[in-house]
Amino acid sequence: MTTIVAVRKGNQIAIAADSQTTFGDDQKLLAGYDCFHNKIFQHGDSYLAISGSAAHDLVLQGALKELKKKDLTSRKGIFDTFRKLHPKLKDGFYLRPEEDEEDPYESSQMMVVIANAHGIFGVYPMREIYQFSRFWAIGSGRKFAMGAMFAAYEQDLSAQEIAEIGVRAGCDSGRGRRQGKNSMSQHDTLQRFLFDGAPVRGALVRLDGAWQQVLARRAYPAALKTILGEMMAAAELMAANLKFEGAMILQLHGSGPLRLAVVECNHDRTVRATAKWDGDLADNAPVLDLLGGSGQFVITLEPRHDKSQTWQGIVALEGDSIGPDAGELHA
């Protein structure tokens, strides 16, 4: 798995990344066993990190060195640089540019974050260039990293501290997972029902194996177990209605002892969860108290193949549990 983040706050810019390499689904190379575990490299006055194949690192470094004129200081400059890099990647480094036959352009097959004194930038496979005003993340842990940085950004923290929080959240999302996520086991069930003669239908969800895997990963306080359990059940119920391949992501953000809680459920009903909190949480405390008296509940629908169709809804929390607010967004 990979989590790469960049943060801009005040007069500081920070870039950070995990140091683990994964081969397939179950083989990991930890930093202590890898002589070259740093996923960030410097080119001139810029720092770059890449998500995707492990080969991209040396390939991009080599291609940049061969390019005589390059500019990584602006959106247009980066676009022109990667446009000139693309034929070099194909001809000199044997890049295969094919992805989906309906794509309008050839793919460079890599996502890159660039940080320098001029800002933080993102480069996507078809040379889409973005400049970010606050923070961004790429890699398989990006959703959890983004949620954690969102919760931390307004606190009295430096860009470096926020970046570290983002990377840790992305890494935590992968800790203890099998094949990347917790799959629903034979003891996890979702049963639909319909009342004859009445305009009422619904579903019942029971989580056993997937829930136990989440609990086994970390020692969550009792109050947080309840919150994550409600969020996982809500995510499973809503994801069961997805009409596309993609993910349903539920997030809680607050300024109290509970900073962040995130659950992601995919169309195939694989689920994962994580949370960030400070100190002790009272066992029977309402969710609003744990979030500092107010908080945001965010639901994101993210199609796998068309990120431009991502939908997000945000509401202020009002009840003592997750259910009513999830229902308001999903109605």
Short mmCIF file of N, CA and C in Angstrom, two decimals, residues 52-53 93 124 134 137 141-142 184 202 225 238 316 324:
data_model
loop_
_atom_site.label_atom_id
_atom_site.label_comp_id
_atom_site.label_asym_id
_atom_site.label_seq_id
_atom_site.Cartn_x
_atom_site.Cartn_y
_atom_site.Cartn_z
N GLY A 52 1.91 4.06 -7.46
CA GLY A 52 1.78 3.12 -8.57
C GLY A 52 2.88 2.09 -8.52
N SER A 53 3.32 1.65 -9.68
CA SER A 53 4.37 0.65 -9.75
C SER A 53 5.65 1.14 -9.09
N PHE A 93 11.78 4.09 -21.87
CA PHE A 93 11.56 3.29 -20.66
C PHE A 93 10.46 2.26 -20.83
N TYR A 124 -1.77 13.57 -12.66
CA TYR A 124 -2.52 12.34 -12.83
C TYR A 124 -2.20 11.70 -14.18
N ARG A 134 -4.39 23.67 0.17
CA ARG A 134 -4.19 23.28 1.57
C ARG A 134 -3.48 21.93 1.69
N ALA A 137 -3.66 14.06 -1.04
CA ALA A 137 -3.09 12.74 -0.80
C ALA A 137 -3.33 11.85 -2.00
N GLY A 141 -4.08 4.61 0.61
CA GLY A 141 -4.53 5.13 1.90
C GLY A 141 -5.01 6.57 1.84
N ARG A 142 -5.24 7.09 0.62
CA ARG A 142 -5.51 8.52 0.45
C ARG A 142 -6.81 8.97 1.13
N MET A 184 -16.84 -9.41 4.04
CA MET A 184 -17.94 -9.96 4.82
C MET A 184 -17.85 -11.48 4.80
N GLY A 202 -37.01 -2.46 3.17
CA GLY A 202 -35.79 -2.14 3.91
C GLY A 202 -34.82 -3.29 3.88
N LYS A 225 -16.31 2.07 19.82
CA LYS A 225 -16.79 0.82 19.23
C LYS A 225 -18.23 0.98 18.76
N MET A 238 -26.17 1.17 2.92
CA MET A 238 -26.22 2.10 1.80
C MET A 238 -25.44 1.58 0.60
N ALA A 316 -24.57 18.79 9.45
CA ALA A 316 -24.18 18.94 10.85
C ALA A 316 -24.85 17.85 11.67
N PRO A 324 -29.84 8.70 12.29
CA PRO A 324 -30.66 9.77 11.72
C PRO A 324 -29.93 10.64 10.72
#
